[in-house]
């Protein structure tokens, strides 16, 4: 499994979304670096980025592969975990599987229901539309526009740096195979119903038409130490469209794990 590590200290595992790679979460790195004392472990999931899929053919097997990687790298050391979109499904499962080891859980535009047809989604909304921004991307404009809630040159640049590179190199054949078994064996909140009492953050975009925000909020009672936030003018790429608020919430989560474990 391809892994990028930065910094030293307590491990913070970062898990990207479907079709992407670790670069999707690198915009969060300056916030974590400033907090100090965190060893950031950015994974490329099997079939994504530079990690070969091998024989993996389900999300459950991805979870198992990540857990094996973490066991090799961390042993029984405590760690925090953050997942984006599809990566939130993986992160939630690992957090419940490794409750005694996990210091805290965060999700960014996290998928809480695997079946896209069963999700509660807002209507497609563009808060700020700028055709010039889309046109400047050329052929990639058609890739950028469907997920952009605020179309700005800054957000388009973030798309080019953080989103497109992973999309360009994903193993489509492997992902097609995994997509046939996209859901977990059971939702971790249901299979492990005792409340998860570590500091958590669930960050959602109010205009996220990919996974929505309501399905995350439906789990609020399971996470009594969680901050839930639905940010306006933000879609599925919430941390790219609202970097300031995202950074403040991530910094708060990191501080809570230190001060109020």
CSV table of N, CA, C and O in Angstrom, one decimal, residues 14-82:
chain,number,residue,atom,x,y,z
A,14,UNK,N,-5.1,9.2,7.6
A,14,UNK,CA,-5.9,10.0,6.7
A,14,UNK,C,-6.3,9.1,5.5
A,14,UNK,O,-5.5,8.6,4.8
A,15,UNK,N,-7.6,9.0,5.3
A,15,UNK,CA,-8.2,8.1,4.3
A,15,UNK,C,-9.0,8.8,3.3
A,15,UNK,O,-10.1,9.4,3.6
A,16,UNK,N,-8.6,8.9,2.0
A,16,UNK,CA,-9.3,9.6,1.0
A,16,UNK,C,-10.6,8.9,0.5
A,16,UNK,O,-10.9,7.8,0.9
A,17,UNK,N,-11.2,9.6,-0.5
A,17,UNK,CA,-12.5,9.1,-1.0
A,17,UNK,C,-12.4,8.2,-2.3
A,17,UNK,O,-11.3,8.0,-2.8
A,18,UNK,N,-13.5,7.8,-2.8
A,18,UNK,CA,-13.6,6.9,-3.9
A,18,UNK,C,-13.0,7.5,-5.2
A,18,UNK,O,-13.2,8.7,-5.5
A,19,UNK,N,-12.2,6.8,-5.9
A,19,UNK,CA,-11.5,7.1,-7.2
A,19,UNK,C,-10.4,8.1,-7.0
A,19,UNK,O,-9.7,8.5,-7.9
A,20,UNK,N,-10.1,8.6,-5.8
A,20,UNK,CA,-9.1,9.6,-5.5
A,20,UNK,C,-7.9,9.0,-4.9
A,20,UNK,O,-7.7,7.8,-5.0
A,21,UNK,N,-7.0,9.8,-4.4
A,21,UNK,CA,-5.8,9.3,-3.7
A,21,UNK,C,-5.5,10.3,-2.6
A,21,UNK,O,-6.2,11.2,-2.3
A,22,UNK,N,-4.3,10.0,-1.9
A,22,UNK,CA,-4.0,10.8,-0.7
A,22,UNK,C,-3.9,12.3,-0.9
A,22,UNK,O,-4.1,13.0,0.0
A,23,UNK,N,-3.7,12.7,-2.1
A,23,UNK,CA,-3.6,14.1,-2.4
A,23,UNK,C,-4.9,14.9,-2.1
A,23,UNK,O,-4.9,16.1,-1.9
A,24,UNK,N,-6.0,14.2,-2.1
A,24,UNK,CA,-7.3,14.9,-1.7
A,24,UNK,C,-7.3,15.5,-0.3
A,24,UNK,O,-7.9,16.5,-0.1
A,25,UNK,N,-6.5,14.9,0.6
A,25,UNK,CA,-6.5,15.3,2.0
A,25,UNK,C,-5.3,16.2,2.3
A,25,UNK,O,-5.2,16.7,3.5
A,26,UNK,N,-4.3,16.3,1.4
A,26,UNK,CA,-3.1,17.1,1.7
A,26,UNK,C,-3.4,18.6,2.1
A,26,UNK,O,-2.7,19.2,2.8
A,27,UNK,N,-4.5,19.2,1.5
A,27,UNK,CA,-4.8,20.5,2.0
A,27,UNK,C,-5.0,20.7,3.5
A,27,UNK,O,-5.0,21.8,4.0
A,28,UNK,N,-5.3,19.6,4.2
A,28,UNK,CA,-5.5,19.7,5.6
A,28,UNK,C,-4.2,19.6,6.4
A,28,UNK,O,-4.1,19.9,7.6
A,29,UNK,N,-3.1,19.3,5.7
A,29,UNK,CA,-1.8,19.1,6.3
A,29,UNK,C,-1.3,20.3,7.1
A,29,UNK,O,-0.8,20.2,8.2
A,30,UNK,N,-1.4,21.5,6.5
A,30,UNK,CA,-0.9,22.7,7.3
A,30,UNK,C,-1.5,22.9,8.6
A,30,UNK,O,-0.9,23.3,9.6
A,31,UNK,N,-2.8,22.6,8.7
A,31,UNK,CA,-3.6,22.8,10.0
A,31,UNK,C,-3.0,21.8,11.0
A,31,UNK,O,-2.8,22.1,12.2
A,32,UNK,N,-2.8,20.5,10.6
A,32,UNK,CA,-2.4,19.5,11.5
A,32,UNK,C,-0.9,19.8,11.9
A,32,UNK,O,-0.5,19.6,13.0
A,33,UNK,N,-0.1,20.2,10.9
A,33,UNK,CA,1.3,20.5,11.2
A,33,UNK,C,1.4,21.7,12.2
A,33,UNK,O,2.2,21.6,13.2
A,34,UNK,N,0.5,22.7,12.1
A,34,UNK,CA,0.5,23.8,13.0
A,34,UNK,C,0.1,23.3,14.4
A,34,UNK,O,0.6,23.9,15.4
A,35,UNK,N,-0.8,22.4,14.5
A,35,UNK,CA,-1.2,21.9,15.8
A,35,UNK,C,0.0,21.2,16.6
A,35,UNK,O,0.1,21.3,17.8
A,36,UNK,N,0.9,20.6,15.8
A,36,UNK,CA,2.1,20.0,16.4
A,36,UNK,C,1.9,18.7,17.0
A,36,UNK,O,0.9,18.4,17.6
A,37,UNK,N,2.9,17.8,16.8
A,37,UNK,CA,2.9,16.5,17.5
A,37,UNK,C,2.1,15.4,16.9
A,37,UNK,O,1.7,14.5,17.5
A,38,UNK,N,1.8,15.6,15.6
A,38,UNK,CA,1.0,14.6,14.9
A,38,UNK,C,1.8,14.0,13.7
A,38,UNK,O,2.3,14.7,12.9
A,39,UNK,N,1.9,12.7,13.7
A,39,UNK,CA,2.5,11.9,12.6
A,39,UNK,C,1.4,11.6,11.6
A,39,UNK,O,0.6,10.7,11.8
A,40,UNK,N,1.4,12.3,10.5
A,40,UNK,CA,0.3,12.1,9.5
A,40,UNK,C,0.6,11.0,8.5
A,40,UNK,O,1.7,11.0,7.9
A,41,UNK,N,-0.3,10.1,8.4
A,41,UNK,CA,-0.2,8.9,7.6
A,41,UNK,C,-1.3,8.9,6.5
A,41,UNK,O,-2.4,8.7,6.8
A,42,UNK,N,-0.8,9.3,5.3
A,42,UNK,CA,-1.8,9.4,4.2
A,42,UNK,C,-1.7,8.1,3.4
A,42,UNK,O,-0.7,7.8,2.8
A,43,UNK,N,-2.8,7.5,3.2
A,43,UNK,CA,-2.9,6.2,2.5
A,43,UNK,C,-3.5,6.4,1.1
A,43,UNK,O,-4.3,7.2,0.9
A,44,UNK,N,-3.0,5.6,0.2
A,44,UNK,CA,-3.7,5.4,-1.1
A,44,UNK,C,-4.4,4.0,-0.9
A,44,UNK,O,-3.7,3.0,-0.8
A,45,UNK,N,-5.7,4.0,-0.9
A,45,UNK,CA,-6.4,2.8,-0.8
A,45,UNK,C,-6.2,1.8,-2.0
A,45,UNK,O,-5.8,2.3,-3.1
A,46,UNK,N,-6.3,0.5,-1.8
A,46,UNK,CA,-6.1,-0.4,-2.9
A,46,UNK,C,-7.0,0.0,-4.1
A,46,UNK,O,-8.2,0.3,-4.0
A,47,UNK,N,-6.3,0.0,-5.3
A,47,UNK,CA,-7.0,0.3,-6.5
A,47,UNK,C,-7.1,1.8,-6.8
A,47,UNK,O,-7.6,2.3,-7.8
A,48,UNK,N,-6.5,2.6,-5.8
A,48,UNK,CA,-6.4,4.0,-5.9
A,48,UNK,C,-5.0,4.5,-5.9
A,48,UNK,O,-4.1,3.9,-5.3
A,49,UNK,N,-4.7,5.6,-6.6
A,49,UNK,CA,-3.4,6.2,-6.5
A,49,UNK,C,-2.4,5.2,-6.9
A,49,UNK,O,-2.5,4.5,-8.0
A,50,UNK,N,-1.3,5.0,-6.1
A,50,UNK,CA,-0.2,4.1,-6.4
A,50,UNK,C,-0.3,2.8,-5.7
A,50,UNK,O,0.7,2.1,-5.6
A,51,UNK,N,-1.5,2.5,-5.1
A,51,UNK,CA,-1.7,1.2,-4.4
A,51,UNK,C,-2.4,0.2,-5.3
A,51,UNK,O,-3.5,0.5,-5.7
A,52,UNK,N,-1.7,-0.9,-5.7
A,52,UNK,CA,-2.4,-1.9,-6.5
A,52,UNK,C,-3.6,-2.5,-5.8
A,52,UNK,O,-3.5,-2.6,-4.5
A,53,UNK,N,-4.6,-2.9,-6.5
A,53,UNK,CA,-5.7,-3.5,-5.9
A,53,UNK,C,-5.5,-5.0,-5.5
A,53,UNK,O,-6.1,-5.5,-4.6
A,54,UNK,N,-4.6,-5.6,-6.2
A,54,UNK,CA,-4.4,-7.1,-5.9
A,54,UNK,C,-5.7,-7.8,-6.2
A,54,UNK,O,-6.4,-7.5,-7.1
A,55,UNK,N,-6.0,-8.7,-5.3
A,55,UNK,CA,-7.3,-9.5,-5.4
A,55,UNK,C,-8.5,-8.9,-4.7
A,55,UNK,O,-9.5,-9.5,-4.6
A,56,UNK,N,-8.3,-7.7,-4.2
A,56,UNK,CA,-9.4,-7.1,-3.4
A,56,UNK,C,-10.6,-6.8,-4.2
A,56,UNK,O,-10.5,-6.3,-5.3
A,57,UNK,N,-11.8,-7.2,-3.7
A,57,UNK,CA,-13.0,-7.1,-4.5
A,57,UNK,C,-14.2,-6.6,-3.7
A,57,UNK,O,-15.4,-6.8,-4.1
A,58,UNK,N,-14.0,-5.9,-2.5
A,58,UNK,CA,-15.0,-5.4,-1.7
A,58,UNK,C,-14.5,-4.3,-0.8
A,58,UNK,O,-13.3,-4.3,-0.5
A,59,UNK,N,-15.4,-3.5,-0.3
A,59,UNK,CA,-15.1,-2.5,0.7
A,59,UNK,C,-14.6,-3.2,2.0
A,59,UNK,O,-13.7,-2.7,2.6
A,60,UNK,N,-15.3,-4.3,2.3
A,60,UNK,CA,-14.9,-4.9,3.6
A,60,UNK,C,-13.4,-5.4,3.5
A,60,UNK,O,-12.6,-5.3,4.4
A,61,UNK,N,-13.0,-5.9,2.3
A,61,UNK,CA,-11.6,-6.3,2.1
A,61,UNK,C,-10.7,-5.1,2.1
A,61,UNK,O,-9.5,-5.2,2.6
A,62,UNK,N,-11.1,-3.9,1.7
A,62,UNK,CA,-10.3,-2.7,1.8
A,62,UNK,C,-10.1,-2.4,3.3
A,62,UNK,O,-9.0,-2.1,3.7
A,63,UNK,N,-11.1,-2.5,4.1
A,63,UNK,CA,-11.0,-2.2,5.5
A,63,UNK,C,-9.9,-3.2,6.1
A,63,UNK,O,-9.0,-2.8,6.9
A,64,UNK,N,-10.0,-4.4,5.7
A,64,UNK,CA,-9.1,-5.4,6.2
A,64,UNK,C,-7.6,-5.1,5.8
A,64,UNK,O,-6.7,-5.3,6.6
A,65,UNK,N,-7.5,-4.6,4.6
A,65,UNK,CA,-6.1,-4.3,4.1
A,65,UNK,C,-5.6,-3.1,4.8
A,65,UNK,O,-4.4,-3.1,5.1
A,66,UNK,N,-6.4,-2.1,5.1
A,66,UNK,CA,-5.9,-0.9,5.8
A,66,UNK,C,-5.6,-1.3,7.2
A,66,UNK,O,-4.6,-0.9,7.8
A,67,UNK,N,-6.4,-2.2,7.9
A,67,UNK,CA,-6.1,-2.6,9.2
A,67,UNK,C,-4.8,-3.4,9.3
A,67,UNK,O,-4.0,-3.2,10.2
A,68,UNK,N,-4.5,-4.2,8.3
A,68,UNK,CA,-3.3,-4.9,8.2
A,68,UNK,C,-2.1,-3.9,8.1
A,68,UNK,O,-1.0,-4.1,8.7
A,69,UNK,N,-2.3,-2.9,7.3
A,69,UNK,CA,-1.2,-1.9,7.1
A,69,UNK,C,-0.9,-1.2,8.4
A,69,UNK,O,0.2,-0.9,8.7
A,70,UNK,N,-2.0,-0.8,9.1
A,70,UNK,CA,-1.8,-0.1,10.3
A,70,UNK,C,-1.2,-0.9,11.4
A,70,UNK,O,-0.4,-0.5,12.2
A,71,UNK,N,-1.6,-2.2,11.4
A,71,UNK,CA,-1.0,-3.1,12.4
A,71,UNK,C,0.5,-3.2,12.2
A,71,UNK,O,1.3,-3.3,13.2
A,72,UNK,N,0.9,-3.2,10.9
A,72,UNK,CA,2.4,-3.3,10.6
A,72,UNK,C,3.1,-2.1,11.0
A,72,UNK,O,4.2,-2.1,11.5
A,73,UNK,N,2.5,-0.9,10.7
A,73,UNK,CA,3.1,0.4,10.9
A,73,UNK,C,3.1,0.8,12.4
A,73,UNK,O,4.0,1.5,12.9
A,74,UNK,N,1.9,0.6,13.1
A,74,UNK,CA,1.7,1.1,14.4
A,74,UNK,C,1.6,0.1,15.5
A,74,UNK,O,1.7,0.5,16.7
A,75,UNK,N,1.5,-1.1,15.2
A,75,UNK,CA,1.3,-2.1,16.3
A,75,UNK,C,0.1,-1.8,17.1
A,75,UNK,O,-1.0,-1.6,16.6
A,76,UNK,N,0.4,-1.7,18.4
A,76,UNK,CA,-0.7,-1.3,19.4
A,76,UNK,C,-0.7,0.1,19.8
A,76,UNK,O,-1.3,0.5,20.8
A,77,UNK,N,0.1,1.0,19.1
A,77,UNK,CA,0.1,2.4,19.4
A,77,UNK,C,-1.2,3.0,19.2
A,77,UNK,O,-2.0,2.7,18.2
A,78,UNK,N,-1.6,4.0,20.0
A,78,UNK,CA,-2.9,4.7,19.8
A,78,UNK,C,-2.8,5.6,18.5
A,78,UNK,O,-1.7,6.1,18.1
A,79,UNK,N,-3.9,5.8,17.9
A,79,UNK,CA,-3.9,6.7,16.7
A,79,UNK,C,-5.3,7.3,16.5
A,79,UNK,O,-6.3,6.8,17.1
A,80,UNK,N,-5.4,8.4,15.8
A,80,UNK,CA,-6.6,9.0,15.4
A,80,UNK,C,-6.8,8.7,13.9
A,80,UNK,O,-5.9,8.4,13.2
A,81,UNK,N,-8.1,8.9,13.5
A,81,UNK,CA,-8.4,8.5,12.1
A,81,UNK,C,-9.4,9.5,11.5
A,81,UNK,O,-10.3,9.9,12.2
A,82,UNK,N,-9.1,9.9,10.2
A,82,UNK,CA,-10.0,10.8,9.5
A,82,UNK,C,-10.3,10.2,8.1
A,82,UNK,O,-9.4,9.7,7.5
